[in-house]
Tab-separated table of C-alpha atoms in Angstrom:
chain	number	residue	atom	x	y	z
H	676	GLU	CA	23.497	54.507	-23.182
H	677	THR	CA	23.351	53.182	-26.695
H	678	LEU	CA	27.269	53.696	-27.682
H	679	HIS	CA	28.250	52.349	-23.956
H	680	SER	CA	26.083	49.237	-25.303
H	681	MET	CA	27.360	48.958	-28.309
H	682	ILE	CA	30.902	48.622	-27.154
H	683	THR	CA	30.641	46.835	-24.221
H	684	LYS	CA	27.797	44.124	-25.455
H	685	ALA	CA	30.196	43.285	-28.648
H	686	ALA	CA	32.687	40.386	-28.492
H	687	HIS	CA	34.994	42.447	-30.644
H	688	PRO	CA	34.416	46.172	-30.295
H	689	GLU	CA	37.816	46.928	-31.959
H	690	ARG	CA	36.228	46.287	-35.275
H	691	VAL	CA	33.073	48.348	-34.189
H	692	PHE	CA	32.836	52.045	-35.835
H	693	ALA	CA	30.034	54.402	-35.556
H	694	GLY	CA	28.755	57.627	-36.982
H	695	ILE	CA	26.642	59.665	-34.921
H	696	VAL	CA	24.207	62.847	-36.221
H	697	GLN	CA	24.044	64.579	-33.048
H	698	GLN	CA	21.196	66.820	-32.912
H	699	ASN	CA	21.360	68.087	-29.693
H	700	SER	CA	19.863	71.591	-27.884
H	701	ALA	CA	22.261	73.675	-25.584
H	702	ILE	CA	21.178	71.735	-22.377
H	703	ASP	CA	21.508	68.560	-24.468
H	704	GLU	CA	24.351	66.059	-22.946
H	705	ASP	CA	26.906	65.399	-25.805
H	706	CYS	CA	26.749	61.952	-26.853
H	707	LEU	CA	30.539	60.792	-26.681
H	708	ALA	CA	31.117	62.781	-23.424
H	709	GLY	CA	28.189	60.322	-21.796
H	710	TYR	CA	29.652	57.488	-22.981
H	711	CYS	CA	33.134	58.186	-21.865
H	712	LYS	CA	31.606	59.178	-18.675
H	713	ARG	CA	29.949	55.997	-18.524
H	714	MET	CA	33.285	54.347	-19.077
H	715	GLY	CA	35.118	55.992	-16.141
H	716	ALA	CA	36.923	58.269	-18.345
H	717	GLU	CA	34.930	61.219	-18.309
H	718	LEU	CA	36.527	63.901	-21.297
H	719	THR	CA	37.541	67.611	-20.620
H	720	LYS	CA	36.012	69.995	-22.421
H	721	ASP	CA	38.197	73.311	-23.759
H	722	ALA	CA	36.902	76.502	-22.548
H	723	ALA	CA	38.268	78.238	-25.159
H	724	THR	CA	37.145	76.300	-28.134
H	725	GLY	CA	34.291	73.805	-26.837
H	726	THR	CA	35.854	70.637	-28.530
H	727	TYR	CA	36.338	67.457	-25.713
H	728	LEU	CA	39.970	66.494	-25.008
H	729	ASN	CA	40.452	62.710	-24.353
H	730	GLN	CA	42.884	62.899	-21.913
H	731	LYS	CA	42.227	60.343	-19.639
H	732	GLY	CA	42.113	57.125	-22.356
H	733	CYS	CA	38.492	57.077	-23.056
H	734	PRO	CA	38.247	53.268	-24.748
H	735	PHE	CA	37.576	53.085	-28.042
H	736	TYR	CA	37.579	56.845	-28.847
H	737	GLU	CA	38.959	56.741	-31.890
H	738	GLN	CA	36.412	54.872	-33.720
H	739	PHE	CA	33.298	57.219	-33.151
H	740	ARG	CA	32.736	59.559	-35.810
H	741	PHE	CA	30.318	62.671	-35.750
H	742	LYS	CA	28.552	65.359	-37.318
H	743	ARG	CA	27.349	67.554	-34.222
H	744	LEU	CA	24.426	69.897	-35.248
H	745	SER	CA	22.060	71.833	-33.112
H	746	ASP	CA	18.457	70.648	-32.536
H	747	LEU	CA	17.966	74.122	-34.853
H	748	GLU	CA	19.477	72.463	-38.127
H	749	ALA	CA	17.743	69.705	-37.660
H	750	LYS	CA	15.540	68.757	-40.757
H	751	GLY	CA	13.639	65.280	-40.285
H	752	PRO	CA	15.378	61.763	-40.018
H	753	VAL	CA	15.600	60.905	-43.807
H	754	TYR	CA	17.736	64.340	-43.697
H	755	ALA	CA	19.659	63.363	-40.678
H	756	ARG	CA	20.382	59.518	-42.124
H	757	ALA	CA	21.471	60.929	-45.322
H	758	LEU	CA	24.276	62.757	-43.623
H	759	GLN	CA	25.254	59.533	-42.179
H	760	ALA	CA	26.776	58.399	-45.398
H	761	GLU	CA	29.412	60.871	-44.898
H	762	LEU	CA	30.404	58.952	-41.771
H	763	VAL	CA	31.051	56.072	-43.750
H	764	LYS	CA	34.856	55.153	-45.388
H	765	GLU	CA	34.120	53.233	-48.389
H	766	ASP	CA	37.444	51.546	-48.124
H	767	ASP	CA	37.358	50.251	-44.191
H	768	ASP	CA	33.814	49.735	-43.607
H	769	ASP	CA	32.444	46.349	-45.131
H	770	PHE	CA	29.167	46.520	-43.212
H	771	CYS	CA	26.513	48.723	-42.587
H	772	MET	CA	24.094	49.015	-39.653
H	773	GLN	CA	21.583	52.024	-38.946
H	774	ILE	CA	19.733	52.144	-36.045
H	775	ASP	CA	17.728	55.012	-33.585
H	776	ALA	CA	19.518	56.823	-30.768
H	777	HIS	CA	17.585	54.873	-28.267
H	778	THR	CA	18.594	51.045	-29.029
H	779	LEU	CA	20.455	49.031	-26.887
H	780	PHE	CA	22.232	45.231	-27.873
H	781	ILE	CA	22.352	41.966	-26.646
H	782	GLU	CA	25.900	39.694	-25.489
H	783	ALA	CA	28.037	39.241	-28.710
H	784	TRP	CA	25.255	41.192	-30.638
H	785	ASP	CA	28.278	41.724	-33.540
H	786	VAL	CA	29.025	38.296	-34.406
H	787	ARG	CA	25.380	37.360	-34.285
H	788	ILE	CA	23.944	39.809	-36.075
H	789	LEU	CA	27.064	38.452	-39.052
H	790	ASN	CA	25.613	35.292	-38.338
H	791	GLU	CA	21.898	36.301	-39.620
H	792	TRP	CA	23.061	37.826	-42.463
H	793	GLY	CA	25.337	35.037	-43.753
H	794	ALA	CA	22.191	32.881	-42.958
H	795	ALA	CA	20.347	34.816	-45.363
H	796	LYS	CA	22.912	33.575	-48.320
H	797	ASN	CA	22.603	36.870	-49.924
H	798	GLU	CA	25.331	39.390	-51.176
H	799	TYR	CA	21.909	42.070	-51.604
H	800	ALA	CA	20.233	40.927	-47.962
H	801	VAL	CA	19.209	43.515	-45.712
H	802	LEU	CA	18.361	42.530	-41.962
H	803	SER	CA	15.889	45.211	-41.430
H	804	THR	CA	12.186	44.731	-39.335
H	805	TYR	CA	11.281	46.710	-36.421
H	806	PRO	CA	13.694	45.940	-33.444
H	807	THR	CA	12.571	44.869	-30.223
H	808	ASN	CA	10.949	46.514	-27.397
H	809	VAL	CA	14.308	46.573	-25.234
H	810	HIS	CA	12.401	44.881	-21.923
H	811	ASP	CA	11.637	41.900	-24.346
H	812	LEU	CA	15.438	41.308	-25.360
H	813	HIS	CA	16.316	38.161	-23.762
H	814	LYS	CA	12.701	36.839	-23.388
H	815	ASN	CA	11.671	33.989	-25.903
H	816	SER	CA	8.176	35.265	-26.640
H	817	ASN	CA	5.506	32.537	-26.045
H	818	ASN	CA	7.758	29.899	-26.033
H	819	HIS	CA	8.553	30.074	-29.933
H	820	TRP	CA	10.881	32.893	-30.307
H	821	GLU	CA	8.074	35.182	-32.142
H	822	MET	CA	9.584	37.906	-34.069
H	823	PRO	CA	8.942	41.590	-35.225
H	824	HIS	CA	7.770	40.796	-39.099
H	825	LEU	CA	6.493	43.958	-41.276
H	826	CYS	CA	3.804	42.732	-43.865
H	827	HIS	CA	1.452	46.045	-43.023
H	828	ALA	CA	0.867	49.260	-43.979
H	829	SER	CA	-1.091	52.188	-44.995
H	830	PHE	CA	-1.644	55.502	-46.712
H	831	ALA	CA	-0.305	58.902	-44.910
H	832	GLY	CA	-1.042	61.050	-47.787
H	833	PRO	CA	0.598	61.366	-51.265
H	834	GLY	CA	3.645	59.616	-51.781
H	835	LYS	CA	3.699	58.359	-48.249
H	836	VAL	CA	3.432	55.049	-46.794
H	837	ALA	CA	2.929	54.405	-42.992
H	838	ASN	CA	4.598	50.807	-41.914
H	839	GLY	CA	2.022	49.121	-39.959
H	840	ARG	CA	2.113	47.367	-36.829
H	841	ALA	CA	4.332	44.416	-37.537
H	842	SER	CA	3.014	40.394	-37.577
H	843	ALA	CA	4.989	38.155	-35.941
H	844	ALA	CA	7.162	35.342	-37.147
H	845	ALA	CA	7.856	32.247	-35.194
H	846	ASN	CA	10.624	29.464	-34.606
H	847	LEU	CA	12.902	30.954	-37.416
H	848	GLU	CA	15.787	28.872	-38.297
H	849	ARG	CA	17.331	31.754	-40.894
H	850	PRO	CA	15.740	34.948	-41.987
H	851	LEU	CA	12.710	35.229	-43.638
H	852	LEU	CA	12.384	37.416	-46.721
H	853	ALA	CA	9.970	40.151	-45.608
H	854	PRO	CA	8.271	42.788	-48.185
H	855	LEU	CA	9.126	46.003	-46.459
H	856	TRP	CA	11.747	47.858	-44.962
H	857	ALA	CA	12.618	49.591	-41.749
H	858	ALA	CA	14.561	52.034	-40.430
H	859	GLY	CA	14.894	51.195	-36.535
H	860	LEU	CA	17.087	48.209	-38.134
H	861	SER	CA	18.980	47.931	-41.085
H	862	PHE	CA	21.887	45.882	-41.527
H	863	SER	CA	23.564	45.184	-44.434
H	864	ARG	CA	26.570	45.175	-47.263
H	865	CYS	CA	28.119	48.811	-47.247
H	866	HIS	CA	27.683	48.590	-50.716
H	867	ALA	CA	23.496	49.094	-50.279
H	868	GLU	CA	24.434	52.688	-48.797
H	869	ARG	CA	26.908	53.681	-51.652
H	870	ASN	CA	24.414	52.169	-54.631
H	871	VAL	CA	20.793	53.433	-52.767
H	872	PRO	CA	21.821	56.379	-50.310
H	873	ASN	CA	18.927	58.363	-48.252
H	874	ASP	CA	17.479	61.167	-50.386
H	875	ILE	CA	19.048	63.972	-48.225
H	876	ASN	CA	16.270	66.358	-50.065
H	877	LEU	CA	13.323	64.609	-47.856
H	878	LYS	CA	13.481	67.263	-45.108
H	879	SER	CA	10.989	67.727	-42.807
H	880	VAL	CA	9.606	64.334	-43.117
H	881	PHE	CA	8.858	62.265	-40.349
H	882	ALA	CA	6.493	59.613	-41.089
H	883	GLY	CA	5.896	57.625	-44.182
H	884	GLU	CA	8.937	57.591	-45.692
H	885	GLU	CA	10.332	54.084	-45.119
H	886	TYR	CA	8.512	52.543	-48.188
H	887	GLY	CA	10.100	55.042	-50.719
H	888	ARG	CA	13.227	53.862	-49.537
H	889	GLY	CA	12.330	50.228	-49.213
H	890	ALA	CA	11.335	50.394	-53.238
H	891	ARG	CA	14.598	51.942	-54.231
H	892	LEU	CA	16.479	49.061	-52.336
H	893	TRP	CA	14.441	46.635	-54.042
H	894	THR	CA	14.546	47.973	-57.519
H	895	HIS	CA	18.468	48.093	-57.018
H	896	GLY	CA	18.264	44.427	-56.318
H	897	TYR	CA	18.411	44.334	-52.442
H	898	ASP	CA	16.049	42.081	-50.671
H	899	PHE	CA	14.593	41.906	-46.826
H	900	TYR	CA	14.721	39.908	-43.965
H	901	SER	CA	13.262	39.660	-41.101
H	902	ILE	CA	15.750	38.550	-38.019
H	903	SER	CA	15.207	35.185	-36.636
H	904	ARG	CA	16.561	36.088	-32.779
H	905	PRO	CA	16.485	39.516	-31.320
H	906	ILE	CA	19.789	41.002	-31.403
H	907	ILE	CA	18.885	44.565	-30.583
H	908	GLY	CA	15.941	46.552	-28.386
H	909	THR	CA	14.544	49.800	-28.566
H	910	TYR	CA	12.913	51.826	-25.854
H	911	TYR	CA	8.942	52.572	-27.838
H	912	GLY	CA	6.878	55.837	-26.476
H	913	GLY	CA	7.692	58.016	-23.791
H	914	GLU	CA	10.764	55.709	-22.834
H	915	LYS	CA	12.593	57.044	-25.918
H	916	GLY	CA	13.481	60.347	-23.872
H	917	GLY	CA	13.074	63.056	-26.588
H	918	GLY	CA	12.952	66.389	-26.571
H	919	GLY	CA	10.525	67.449	-28.706
H	920	SER	CA	8.374	66.867	-31.677
H	921	GLY	CA	11.258	68.329	-34.313
H	922	ARG	CA	10.704	71.648	-36.425
H	923	PHE	CA	9.135	71.355	-40.036
H	924	ASP	CA	9.008	73.367	-42.939
H	925	ALA	CA	6.010	74.113	-44.683
H	926	LYS	CA	7.908	73.922	-47.819
H	927	GLU	CA	10.102	71.799	-47.528
H	928	ILE	CA	7.211	69.477	-46.348
H	929	ASP	CA	5.712	70.396	-49.544
H	930	ALA	CA	8.872	69.929	-51.952
H	931	SER	CA	9.626	66.129	-50.192
H	932	THR	CA	6.148	64.933	-50.941
H	933	LYS	CA	6.063	65.956	-54.311
H	934	ARG	CA	9.793	63.784	-54.607
H	935	LEU	CA	8.255	60.729	-53.027
H	936	SER	CA	5.071	61.072	-54.849
H	937	THR	CA	6.974	61.116	-58.399
H	938	LEU	CA	9.135	58.287	-57.273
H	939	LEU	CA	6.054	55.726	-56.179
H	940	LYS	CA	4.674	57.107	-59.200
H	941	TRP	CA	1.443	58.613	-57.039
H	942	PRO	CA	-2.016	59.482	-58.971
H	943	ASN	CA	-1.533	62.873	-60.475
H	944	SER	CA	2.199	63.189	-59.208
H	945	ASP	CA	4.137	64.828	-62.005
H	946	GLN	CA	5.668	62.092	-64.051
H	947	SER	CA	7.459	64.362	-66.782
H	948	ASP	CA	11.378	64.075	-67.557
H	949	ASP	CA	12.249	67.497	-65.941
H	950	ALA	CA	10.802	65.270	-62.719
H	951	TRP	CA	12.534	62.154	-62.767
H	952	LYS	CA	15.861	64.155	-63.546
H	953	GLU	CA	15.072	65.775	-60.485
H	954	LEU	CA	15.506	62.778	-58.042
H	955	GLY	CA	19.098	62.236	-59.473
H	956	SER	CA	20.763	59.510	-57.918
H	957	TYR	CA	18.158	59.044	-55.796
H	958	GLY	CA	15.544	57.408	-58.321
H	959	LEU	CA	14.525	53.293	-58.826
H	960	GLY	CA	16.916	50.746	-59.897
H	961	LYS	CA	16.733	48.866	-62.960
H	962	ARG	CA	16.921	45.445	-61.540
H	963	ARG	CA	13.531	45.521	-60.790
H	964	THR	CA	10.410	47.631	-61.559
H	965	LEU	CA	8.151	49.123	-59.272
H	966	GLU	CA	5.180	47.493	-60.625
H	967	GLN	CA	7.067	44.701	-59.059
H	968	TYR	CA	7.540	45.721	-56.170
H	969	ALA	CA	3.688	46.899	-55.799
H	970	GLU	CA	2.553	43.634	-56.712
H	971	TRP	CA	5.311	41.882	-54.404
H	972	SER	CA	4.979	43.800	-51.017
H	973	GLY	CA	1.228	44.220	-51.936
H	974	VAL	CA	1.271	48.229	-51.497
H	975	ASN	CA	0.728	49.944	-54.562
H	976	THR	CA	1.232	53.389	-55.126
H	977	ILE	CA	0.174	53.677	-58.728
H	978	THR	CA	-3.463	52.676	-57.739
H	979	THR	CA	-3.808	53.382	-54.055
H	980	GLN	CA	-4.369	50.178	-53.418
H	981	ILE	CA	-3.542	47.905	-50.172
H	982	ARG	CA	-3.676	44.337	-49.352
H	983	GLN	CA	-1.614	42.519	-46.622
H	984	ASN	CA	1.174	40.151	-48.296
H	985	CYS	CA	3.261	38.508	-45.282
H	986	ILE	CA	4.419	35.365	-46.999
H	987	VAL	CA	6.847	36.493	-50.328
H	988	SER	CA	9.357	34.596	-52.578
H	989	TYR	CA	12.473	35.466	-54.362
H	990	VAL	CA	12.141	37.771	-57.370
H	991	PRO	CA	14.955	37.528	-59.658
H	992	TRP	CA	16.373	40.167	-61.325
H	993	ILE	CA	15.635	41.523	-64.886
H	994	ASP	CA	19.162	41.613	-65.794
H	995	LYS	CA	20.946	38.604	-65.088
H	996	SER	CA	24.229	40.256	-66.610
H	997	SER	CA	24.143	42.332	-63.614
H	998	GLU	CA	24.055	40.134	-60.868
H	999	TYR	CA	27.593	40.828	-59.572
H	1000	ALA	CA	28.248	44.053	-60.399
H	1001	GLU	CA	28.993	45.084	-56.475
H	1002	TYR	CA	30.073	41.072	-55.646
H	1003	GLU	CA	32.828	40.448	-53.548
H	1004	PRO	CA	33.683	37.403	-52.235
H	1005	ILE	CA	34.039	37.354	-48.774
H	1006	GLY	CA	33.972	33.467	-47.632
H	1007	ASN	CA	32.115	30.331	-48.565
H	1008	GLU	CA	28.508	31.371	-47.448
H	1009	ILE	CA	27.630	33.930	-49.849
H	1010	VAL	CA	25.314	32.128	-52.421
H	1011	LYS	CA	21.676	34.117	-53.707
H	1012	ASP	CA	19.925	31.221	-52.658
H	1013	SER	CA	18.701	29.107	-56.190
H	1014	MET	CA	18.714	32.174	-58.079
H	1015	TRP	CA	22.727	32.388	-57.588
H	1016	LYS	CA	25.954	30.407	-58.276
H	1017	ARG	CA	27.561	28.864	-55.666
H	1018	GLN	CA	30.852	30.145	-54.968
H	1019	ARG	CA	32.210	27.096	-52.575
H	1020	GLU	CA	30.912	24.489	-50.299
H	1021	ASP	CA	28.133	26.410	-48.653
H	1022	LYS	CA	29.358	25.927	-44.847
H	1023	LYS	CA	27.262	27.087	-42.126
H	1024	ILE	CA	28.986	29.933	-39.681
H	1025	SER	CA	29.672	29.278	-36.307
H	1026	GLU	CA	27.326	30.044	-33.959
H	1027	ALA	CA	29.513	30.824	-30.869
H	1028	PRO	CA	30.124	34.385	-30.096
H	1029	ASN	CA	33.841	33.771	-31.188
H	1030	GLY	CA	33.277	31.265	-33.577
H	1031	ASP	CA	35.662	31.283	-36.585
H	1032	GLY	CA	32.893	31.641	-39.248
H	1033	ASN	CA	34.474	32.737	-42.303
H	1034	ILE	CA	32.684	35.806	-42.637
H	1035	TRP	CA	33.853	37.201	-39.475
H	1036	ARG	CA	37.158	36.802	-40.079
H	1037	SER	CA	37.175	37.855	-43.454
H	1038	PHE	CA	35.479	41.471	-42.964
H	1039	LYS	CA	37.230	44.448	-41.202
H	1040	SER	CA	34.441	46.308	-39.446
H	1041	ILE	CA	31.236	47.001	-38.875
H	1042	ILE	CA	30.049	50.974	-39.137
H	1043	ILE	CA	26.896	51.816	-36.554
H	1044	LYS	CA	25.073	54.585	-38.345
H	1045	VAL	CA	23.091	56.284	-35.125
H	1046	HIS	CA	21.046	59.840	-35.749
H	1047	GLY	CA	19.227	61.098	-32.481
């Protein structure tokens, strides 16, 4: 259903690709087979090899990249998200969008979300929040377009911070800077996925890991924004249709907890040089500090204190000389609020589904990263 919605609701499906980490049991339907069946071009399964054959011309079949695991090989959502990175093509994919498997899209979602990203005027913008409930996708909540805005959190154990229930931001004219990152919707240039990949060593972690990824993104120079209008919706609660709670290993949980505790400088955590070297490429960035993020987000894992901080302002990078390290001009819209140079005159991107905004004309593809 998610893949079918992604393709059929896109204004330009030829530019949309999906990287799927599938973790199915023996009785679950294959995601690609289900999509093609919905498209009226059912796949044929080779009895000898178990592979699927596209003999009926399933639309956009070649735009789906798969990593298939059994449910027995699953090691939690962070592990699955880390595997998604293997499905991103560095030379081909411009924008990356991470979602959950139980997600639906609105009409012309692809152009709309690019318009949102462009409106942030920030090459390092990450559009991220809890998606709207799928049943509210086309509703103007309380007649002033209330949108989920993440600024509440609580501690869920050593090194773990759980995002709280979303607050609401109303009548937004552009994306709103937000203090927290969410895994259910994360849309950015793909260099965010290359520079700050999900930690593949965080196995058997189901909740409380989002703050760690958010801290890494923010200290690497990325900024989070709540979107101004619904673009995707997700099924919540029992409507998700999940097949179970997963199988978690006690040793993996302990190792993951220690990694997160070191990363977030949790009290009495291992802060030795060896512990930080063990984090490898999954450590903090150098453009901002964890201490700055604690003050800015209101969540201090160093002192284990939390305060609500829903209205935030942009924090400049420490090292000005590195501000354009990954910068690749893609049109007139890329400016960094008051902190970045204007490349050219800032022009508004057309909001029409088939508008001629520079971002839309010049990018090659969006890849949607799904796990389930």
